[in-house]
Amino acid sequence: MRKMTFPNRYLIVILTFISTSVCYIERVGFSIAYTIAADAAGVNQSTKGTVLASFYCGYACSQVPGGWAAQRIGGRKVLLISFVLWSLTCALVPLDPNRVTVLVIARLLVGVAQGFIFPSIHTVLAQWVPPHERSRSVSLTMSGMYLGAATGMLLLPSLVKYRGPQSVFLVEAALGAIWCMLWFKYASDPPRSEHPKATASGFGESLLPVKGSQKMKVENGGISSKTANIPWKKILLSLPVWAIVVNNFTFHYGLYVLMNWLPTYFEKGLQLSLQEMGSSKMMPYFNMFIFSNIGGVVADHLITKRILSVTRIRKLLNTVGFLVASLAFILLPLFRTSSGAVFCSSVALGFLALGRAGFAVNHMDIAPRYAGIVMGVSNTAGTFAGIIGVRFTGWLLESAKTANPDLSSPDSWKLVFYIPGFQCIFSCLVFLLFSTAERIFD
């Protein structure tokens, strides 16, 4: 009998899935550990917002450079270097909530290092994954974020309770080191595809700029020159790119506000203890994991069966996801029980994740050769959403304390959740009007 082999591209997808899981364990872990340590030290909400938002300032600075670096030297190498840098920072920095400057600098460094990760992943996936597998491959990889967040919410509060906040940093650094060893041993660059249709879709290309005088084959068997120039002007003036940018901003605004402030909402707004909530507190992120993969499988099924055009499939999933999420965000402050709040936040995040099968895969549709660059541009917007949303939410809650010092009133939280709710409605309209799945960058 013929020996069955495990395709290398599946291994790459699994490793990138694990990488996003570990990254989000780190992000949620810091939010949990710092929130508990800061509350014990009497740190005010505005200062907490500054520390939590500092990660996103560093993250924003390295998104486009991350896409450029992945384009120049390869996503595989850049991904490994970024993991090493943030893991070392976590291992070496003490968690002292009274040393605000040290924490801000540390979070900036972690943000800069992690900012290279997602553009690198998109570059790697555009190299390895053929077009008809991209929706579910990207959805699976990105769903690692949510599984990581769910795992962090489930396990890390107990770790903080029994081992202290600093133990979270050490566990995160160890996970990062383990992933680095796996990636170093098993990851590789893809073999070049010689199939004309695959190459036309960007699959199997090196995706590194070809030197000015270098020639390559094209479909008709002739020779074509490829230049090393990245079409920055065309990318920045493209309406389909801006449709992705707007939706990426909205997605991450909602995600980062909930990721960083949901622990505070449970403890302050609903007067609940994270330790006593058990597994229910992980449900919003676990729901994202499930719905992200549902979106990817549905999209690829519709594409394979040719039921709708790829453009219509992207728009359909994006619209359904964002409209349902908007309703859940708006209703969230009205739920005053643990089960109600968990259900509503789960629906909001789950359907946001479903929408990723629309806008988040669209980078590879319109620009497979420059997927890392376009991802860097759009993820910069998503990162600014984190800076603005997390910091602004801290300011909103600090202002709300004048009327309700313990933040237990739903009125203290309405604006916090209404803002991402209405953003979802606006963003899905932009995507309906301006997005396309046609390849527009050669």
Short mmCIF file of C-alpha atoms in Angstrom, two decimals, residues 87-412:
data_model
loop_
_atom_site.label_atom_id
_atom_site.label_comp_id
_atom_site.label_asym_id
_atom_site.label_seq_id
_atom_site.Cartn_x
_atom_site.Cartn_y
_atom_site.Cartn_z
CA SER A 87 8.91 35.86 24.89
CA LEU A 88 12.17 37.26 26.29
CA THR A 89 10.43 40.48 27.32
CA CYS A 90 7.73 38.56 29.20
CA ALA A 91 10.35 36.46 30.96
CA LEU A 92 12.45 39.43 32.13
CA VAL A 93 9.95 42.14 33.15
CA PRO A 94 8.53 42.24 36.72
CA LEU A 95 4.79 42.88 37.15
CA ASP A 96 4.65 45.77 39.61
CA PRO A 97 1.52 47.93 39.08
CA ASN A 98 3.16 50.88 40.85
CA ARG A 99 6.02 50.99 38.30
CA VAL A 100 3.86 52.41 35.54
CA THR A 101 6.73 53.60 33.33
CA VAL A 102 8.43 50.19 33.36
CA LEU A 103 5.18 48.45 32.45
CA VAL A 104 4.40 50.91 29.67
CA ILE A 105 7.85 50.41 28.12
CA ALA A 106 7.58 46.62 28.46
CA ARG A 107 4.14 46.55 26.84
CA LEU A 108 5.41 48.80 24.05
CA LEU A 109 8.23 46.32 23.37
CA VAL A 110 5.87 43.32 23.40
CA GLY A 111 3.53 45.23 21.08
CA VAL A 112 6.33 46.04 18.62
CA ALA A 113 7.46 42.39 18.57
CA GLN A 114 3.94 40.99 18.12
CA GLY A 115 3.17 43.55 15.42
CA PHE A 116 5.36 41.57 13.01
CA ILE A 117 3.44 38.34 13.58
CA PHE A 118 0.19 38.70 11.64
CA PRO A 119 1.65 40.27 8.46
CA SER A 120 4.22 37.45 8.50
CA ILE A 121 1.50 34.81 8.92
CA HIS A 122 -0.46 36.21 5.96
CA THR A 123 2.68 36.16 3.84
CA VAL A 124 3.38 32.54 4.81
CA LEU A 125 -0.22 31.42 4.17
CA ALA A 126 -0.37 33.20 0.81
CA GLN A 127 2.73 31.20 -0.16
CA TRP A 128 1.54 27.82 1.06
CA VAL A 129 -2.27 27.68 0.73
CA PRO A 130 -4.10 27.33 -2.63
CA PRO A 131 -7.05 29.68 -3.28
CA HIS A 132 -9.84 27.14 -2.65
CA GLU A 133 -8.46 26.40 0.86
CA ARG A 134 -7.72 29.97 1.94
CA SER A 135 -10.96 30.80 3.74
CA ARG A 136 -10.80 27.86 6.12
CA SER A 137 -7.01 28.02 6.48
CA VAL A 138 -7.05 31.69 7.44
CA SER A 139 -10.13 31.16 9.63
CA LEU A 140 -8.48 28.24 11.42
CA THR A 141 -5.24 30.16 11.93
CA MET A 142 -7.02 33.25 13.21
CA SER A 143 -9.38 31.19 15.38
CA GLY A 144 -6.29 30.34 17.40
CA MET A 145 -6.57 33.87 18.79
CA TYR A 146 -9.93 33.06 20.28
CA LEU A 147 -9.01 29.62 21.57
CA GLY A 148 -5.98 31.22 23.21
CA ALA A 149 -8.13 33.93 24.75
CA ALA A 150 -10.65 31.33 25.97
CA THR A 151 -7.88 29.20 27.46
CA GLY A 152 -6.40 32.25 29.16
CA MET A 153 -9.74 33.30 30.63
CA LEU A 154 -10.36 29.78 31.92
CA LEU A 155 -6.98 28.92 33.44
CA LEU A 156 -5.05 32.08 34.23
CA PRO A 157 -7.26 33.57 36.98
CA SER A 158 -6.62 30.42 39.04
CA LEU A 159 -2.91 30.62 38.27
CA VAL A 160 -2.87 34.21 39.55
CA LYS A 161 -4.82 33.17 42.65
CA TYR A 162 -2.44 30.36 43.64
CA ARG A 163 0.91 31.48 42.15
CA GLY A 164 0.59 35.25 41.90
CA PRO A 165 0.42 37.62 38.87
CA GLN A 166 4.11 37.20 37.94
CA SER A 167 3.59 33.49 37.26
CA VAL A 168 1.47 34.41 34.23
CA PHE A 169 4.46 36.12 32.59
CA LEU A 170 6.67 33.09 33.11
CA VAL A 171 4.09 30.66 31.68
CA GLU A 172 3.61 32.89 28.63
CA ALA A 173 7.38 33.09 28.03
CA ALA A 174 7.66 29.29 28.30
CA LEU A 175 4.85 28.79 25.76
CA GLY A 176 6.55 31.22 23.39
CA ALA A 177 9.86 29.35 23.70
CA ILE A 178 8.21 25.99 22.99
CA TRP A 179 6.53 27.35 19.86
CA CYS A 180 9.85 28.80 18.64
CA MET A 181 11.46 25.36 18.85
CA LEU A 182 8.57 23.77 16.92
CA TRP A 183 8.66 26.43 14.22
CA PHE A 184 12.45 26.26 13.87
CA LYS A 185 12.33 22.48 13.45
CA TYR A 186 9.29 22.00 11.20
CA ALA A 187 8.65 25.22 9.21
CA SER A 188 10.10 25.66 5.74
CA ASP A 189 9.67 27.78 2.63
CA PRO A 190 7.26 26.36 0.03
CA PRO A 191 8.26 24.67 -3.22
CA ARG A 192 7.45 26.88 -6.20
CA SER A 193 4.29 25.88 -8.05
CA GLU A 194 4.63 25.42 -11.79
CA HIS A 195 0.87 25.17 -12.36
CA PRO A 196 -0.25 28.28 -14.33
CA LYS A 197 -3.60 28.70 -12.55
CA ALA A 198 -2.05 28.27 -9.13
CA THR A 199 0.68 30.78 -9.92
CA ALA A 200 -1.87 33.23 -11.31
CA SER A 201 -3.66 33.11 -7.95
CA GLY A 202 -0.48 33.72 -6.02
CA PHE A 203 -0.13 30.15 -4.70
CA GLY A 204 3.37 28.77 -4.57
CA GLU A 205 5.03 32.11 -5.30
CA SER A 206 8.00 33.07 -3.20
CA LEU A 207 6.30 36.44 -2.66
CA LEU A 208 9.71 37.99 -2.14
CA PRO A 209 10.48 40.87 -4.53
CA VAL A 210 12.44 39.68 -7.52
CA LYS A 211 15.59 41.64 -8.32
CA GLY A 212 15.29 44.08 -11.16
CA SER A 213 17.05 42.04 -13.83
CA GLN A 214 15.57 38.65 -12.83
CA LYS A 215 13.18 36.96 -15.27
CA MET A 216 10.42 34.46 -14.69
CA LYS A 217 8.02 32.29 -16.69
CA VAL A 218 4.46 33.36 -17.39
CA GLU A 219 1.42 31.45 -18.63
CA ASN A 220 2.14 31.69 -22.35
CA GLY A 221 5.62 30.34 -21.85
CA GLY A 222 7.26 33.72 -22.46
CA ILE A 223 9.50 35.68 -20.16
CA SER A 224 8.45 38.56 -17.96
CA SER A 225 10.44 40.93 -15.84
CA LYS A 226 9.37 41.47 -12.23
CA THR A 227 10.49 44.56 -10.38
CA ALA A 228 11.04 44.88 -6.69
CA ASN A 229 8.75 47.88 -6.37
CA ILE A 230 5.79 47.59 -4.02
CA PRO A 231 2.79 49.59 -5.39
CA TRP A 232 2.34 51.69 -2.25
CA LYS A 233 0.32 54.45 -3.94
CA LYS A 234 -2.09 52.00 -5.56
CA ILE A 235 -2.52 50.13 -2.26
CA LEU A 236 -3.17 53.29 -0.22
CA LEU A 237 -5.63 54.76 -2.75
CA SER A 238 -7.57 51.52 -3.34
CA LEU A 239 -11.21 51.54 -2.18
CA PRO A 240 -11.30 47.73 -1.67
CA VAL A 241 -8.24 48.08 0.59
CA TRP A 242 -9.99 50.83 2.56
CA ALA A 243 -13.08 48.62 2.89
CA ILE A 244 -10.83 46.03 4.57
CA VAL A 245 -9.18 48.74 6.70
CA VAL A 246 -12.50 50.09 8.02
CA ASN A 247 -13.77 46.62 8.90
CA ASN A 248 -10.49 45.65 10.53
CA PHE A 249 -10.69 48.78 12.68
CA THR A 250 -14.23 47.96 13.79
CA PHE A 251 -13.51 44.28 14.43
CA HIS A 252 -10.53 45.07 16.64
CA TYR A 253 -12.24 47.95 18.43
CA GLY A 254 -14.95 45.58 19.64
CA LEU A 255 -12.53 42.72 20.31
CA TYR A 256 -9.94 44.75 22.22
CA VAL A 257 -12.48 46.64 24.30
CA LEU A 258 -14.04 43.37 25.44
CA MET A 259 -10.71 41.59 25.84
CA ASN A 260 -9.27 44.32 28.07
CA TRP A 261 -12.40 45.53 29.91
CA LEU A 262 -14.64 42.45 30.13
CA PRO A 263 -12.85 41.31 33.34
CA THR A 264 -13.56 44.77 34.82
CA TYR A 265 -17.18 44.63 33.61
CA PHE A 266 -17.72 41.27 35.32
CA GLU A 267 -16.07 42.39 38.57
CA LYS A 268 -17.21 46.04 38.76
CA GLY A 269 -20.32 46.26 36.57
CA LEU A 270 -21.89 42.96 37.61
CA GLN A 271 -20.15 42.51 41.00
CA LEU A 272 -18.89 39.03 40.05
CA SER A 273 -15.62 37.28 40.84
CA LEU A 274 -13.65 35.92 37.87
CA GLN A 275 -12.46 32.98 39.96
CA GLU A 276 -16.03 32.08 40.93
CA MET A 277 -17.42 32.33 37.39
CA GLY A 278 -15.74 29.06 36.40
CA SER A 279 -15.70 28.08 32.74
CA SER A 280 -18.48 30.52 31.75
CA LYS A 281 -16.04 33.42 31.43
CA MET A 282 -14.24 31.69 28.55
CA MET A 283 -17.40 31.26 26.46
CA PRO A 284 -17.17 34.55 24.48
CA TYR A 285 -13.74 33.57 23.14
CA PHE A 286 -14.61 29.91 22.66
CA ASN A 287 -17.62 31.07 20.65
CA MET A 288 -15.26 33.10 18.46
CA PHE A 289 -13.18 29.97 17.86
CA ILE A 290 -16.28 28.01 16.76
CA PHE A 291 -17.82 30.72 14.56
CA SER A 292 -14.53 31.68 12.93
CA ASN A 293 -14.11 28.12 11.66
CA ILE A 294 -17.78 27.87 10.66
CA GLY A 295 -17.31 31.01 8.55
CA GLY A 296 -14.21 29.59 6.85
CA VAL A 297 -15.81 26.22 6.07
CA VAL A 298 -19.02 27.82 4.75
CA ALA A 299 -17.08 30.27 2.57
CA ASP A 300 -14.86 27.59 1.03
CA HIS A 301 -17.89 25.32 0.47
CA LEU A 302 -19.74 28.09 -1.37
CA ILE A 303 -16.62 28.88 -3.41
CA THR A 304 -15.93 25.22 -4.31
CA LYS A 305 -19.57 24.58 -5.31
CA ARG A 306 -19.71 27.93 -7.16
CA ILE A 307 -23.03 28.77 -5.54
CA LEU A 308 -22.13 32.48 -5.41
CA SER A 309 -19.26 34.57 -6.68
CA VAL A 310 -16.36 34.98 -4.28
CA THR A 311 -17.14 38.69 -3.93
CA ARG A 312 -20.74 37.98 -2.91
CA ILE A 313 -19.64 35.29 -0.46
CA ARG A 314 -17.24 37.71 1.25
CA LYS A 315 -19.94 40.39 1.47
CA LEU A 316 -22.62 37.98 2.71
CA LEU A 317 -20.58 36.59 5.61
CA ASN A 318 -19.21 39.99 6.56
CA THR A 319 -22.69 41.54 6.63
CA VAL A 320 -24.35 38.76 8.63
CA GLY A 321 -21.50 38.70 11.13
CA PHE A 322 -21.30 42.43 11.75
CA LEU A 323 -25.05 43.12 11.88
CA VAL A 324 -25.75 40.40 14.46
CA ALA A 325 -22.70 41.53 16.46
CA SER A 326 -23.96 45.13 16.45
CA LEU A 327 -27.28 44.06 17.99
CA ALA A 328 -25.50 42.03 20.69
CA PHE A 329 -23.20 44.93 21.61
CA ILE A 330 -26.14 47.32 21.96
CA LEU A 331 -28.09 44.89 24.17
CA LEU A 332 -25.12 43.86 26.35
CA PRO A 333 -25.41 46.54 29.10
CA LEU A 334 -29.09 45.62 29.60
CA PHE A 335 -28.19 42.11 30.81
CA ARG A 336 -27.52 42.19 34.55
CA THR A 337 -26.88 38.53 35.27
CA SER A 338 -23.77 36.46 34.70
CA SER A 339 -25.45 34.14 32.20
CA GLY A 340 -27.06 37.01 30.29
CA ALA A 341 -23.83 39.00 29.98
CA VAL A 342 -21.85 35.92 28.95
CA PHE A 343 -24.48 35.01 26.34
CA CYS A 344 -24.60 38.51 24.87
CA SER A 345 -20.82 38.98 24.75
CA SER A 346 -20.52 35.48 23.23
CA VAL A 347 -22.93 36.38 20.44
CA ALA A 348 -21.14 39.69 19.81
CA LEU A 349 -17.69 38.15 19.55
CA GLY A 350 -18.88 34.98 17.81
CA PHE A 351 -20.51 36.84 14.94
CA LEU A 352 -17.59 39.28 14.68
CA ALA A 353 -15.45 36.18 14.13
CA LEU A 354 -17.89 34.90 11.50
CA GLY A 355 -17.39 38.20 9.67
CA ARG A 356 -13.67 37.49 9.37
CA ALA A 357 -14.51 35.03 6.57
CA GLY A 358 -15.44 38.22 4.71
CA PHE A 359 -12.95 41.01 5.27
CA ALA A 360 -10.01 39.14 6.81
CA VAL A 361 -9.46 36.73 3.89
CA ASN A 362 -9.96 39.52 1.37
CA HIS A 363 -6.26 40.52 1.57
CA MET A 364 -5.36 37.33 -0.27
CA ASP A 365 -8.17 37.75 -2.81
CA ILE A 366 -7.13 41.17 -4.02
CA ALA A 367 -3.36 40.99 -3.45
CA PRO A 368 -1.90 37.50 -2.94
CA ARG A 369 1.62 38.72 -3.80
CA TYR A 370 1.34 41.62 -1.34
CA ALA A 371 -0.87 39.95 1.28
CA GLY A 372 1.57 40.75 4.09
CA ILE A 373 1.77 44.40 3.07
CA VAL A 374 -2.01 44.86 2.80
CA MET A 375 -2.44 42.98 6.07
CA GLY A 376 0.10 45.32 7.68
CA VAL A 377 -1.81 48.37 6.47
CA SER A 378 -5.22 47.09 7.61
CA ASN A 379 -3.92 45.70 10.88
CA THR A 380 -2.36 49.10 11.65
CA ALA A 381 -5.91 50.45 11.60
CA GLY A 382 -7.00 47.56 13.81
CA THR A 383 -4.22 48.39 16.22
CA PHE A 384 -5.19 52.05 16.39
CA ALA A 385 -8.63 50.75 17.30
CA GLY A 386 -6.99 49.09 20.30
CA ILE A 387 -5.15 52.26 21.29
CA ILE A 388 -8.24 54.44 20.94
CA GLY A 389 -10.81 51.96 22.22
CA VAL A 390 -8.95 50.71 25.29
CA ARG A 391 -7.73 54.17 26.34
CA PHE A 392 -11.08 55.86 25.61
CA THR A 393 -12.98 53.20 27.54
CA GLY A 394 -10.78 53.87 30.58
CA TRP A 395 -11.59 57.56 30.28
CA LEU A 396 -15.34 56.86 29.88
CA LEU A 397 -15.39 54.70 33.02
CA GLU A 398 -13.37 57.20 35.03
CA SER A 399 -15.86 59.90 34.03
CA ALA A 400 -18.80 57.62 34.87
CA LYS A 401 -17.50 57.23 38.43
CA THR A 402 -18.68 60.76 39.25
CA ALA A 403 -22.29 59.52 39.03
CA ASN A 404 -21.67 55.91 40.07
CA PRO A 405 -18.42 55.41 42.02
CA ASP A 406 -18.49 51.60 41.94
CA LEU A 407 -19.47 51.37 38.21
CA SER A 408 -22.28 48.94 38.99
CA SER A 409 -24.96 50.88 37.10
CA PRO A 410 -25.71 49.85 33.48
CA ASP A 411 -25.61 53.54 32.55
CA SER A 412 -21.87 53.52 33.32
#
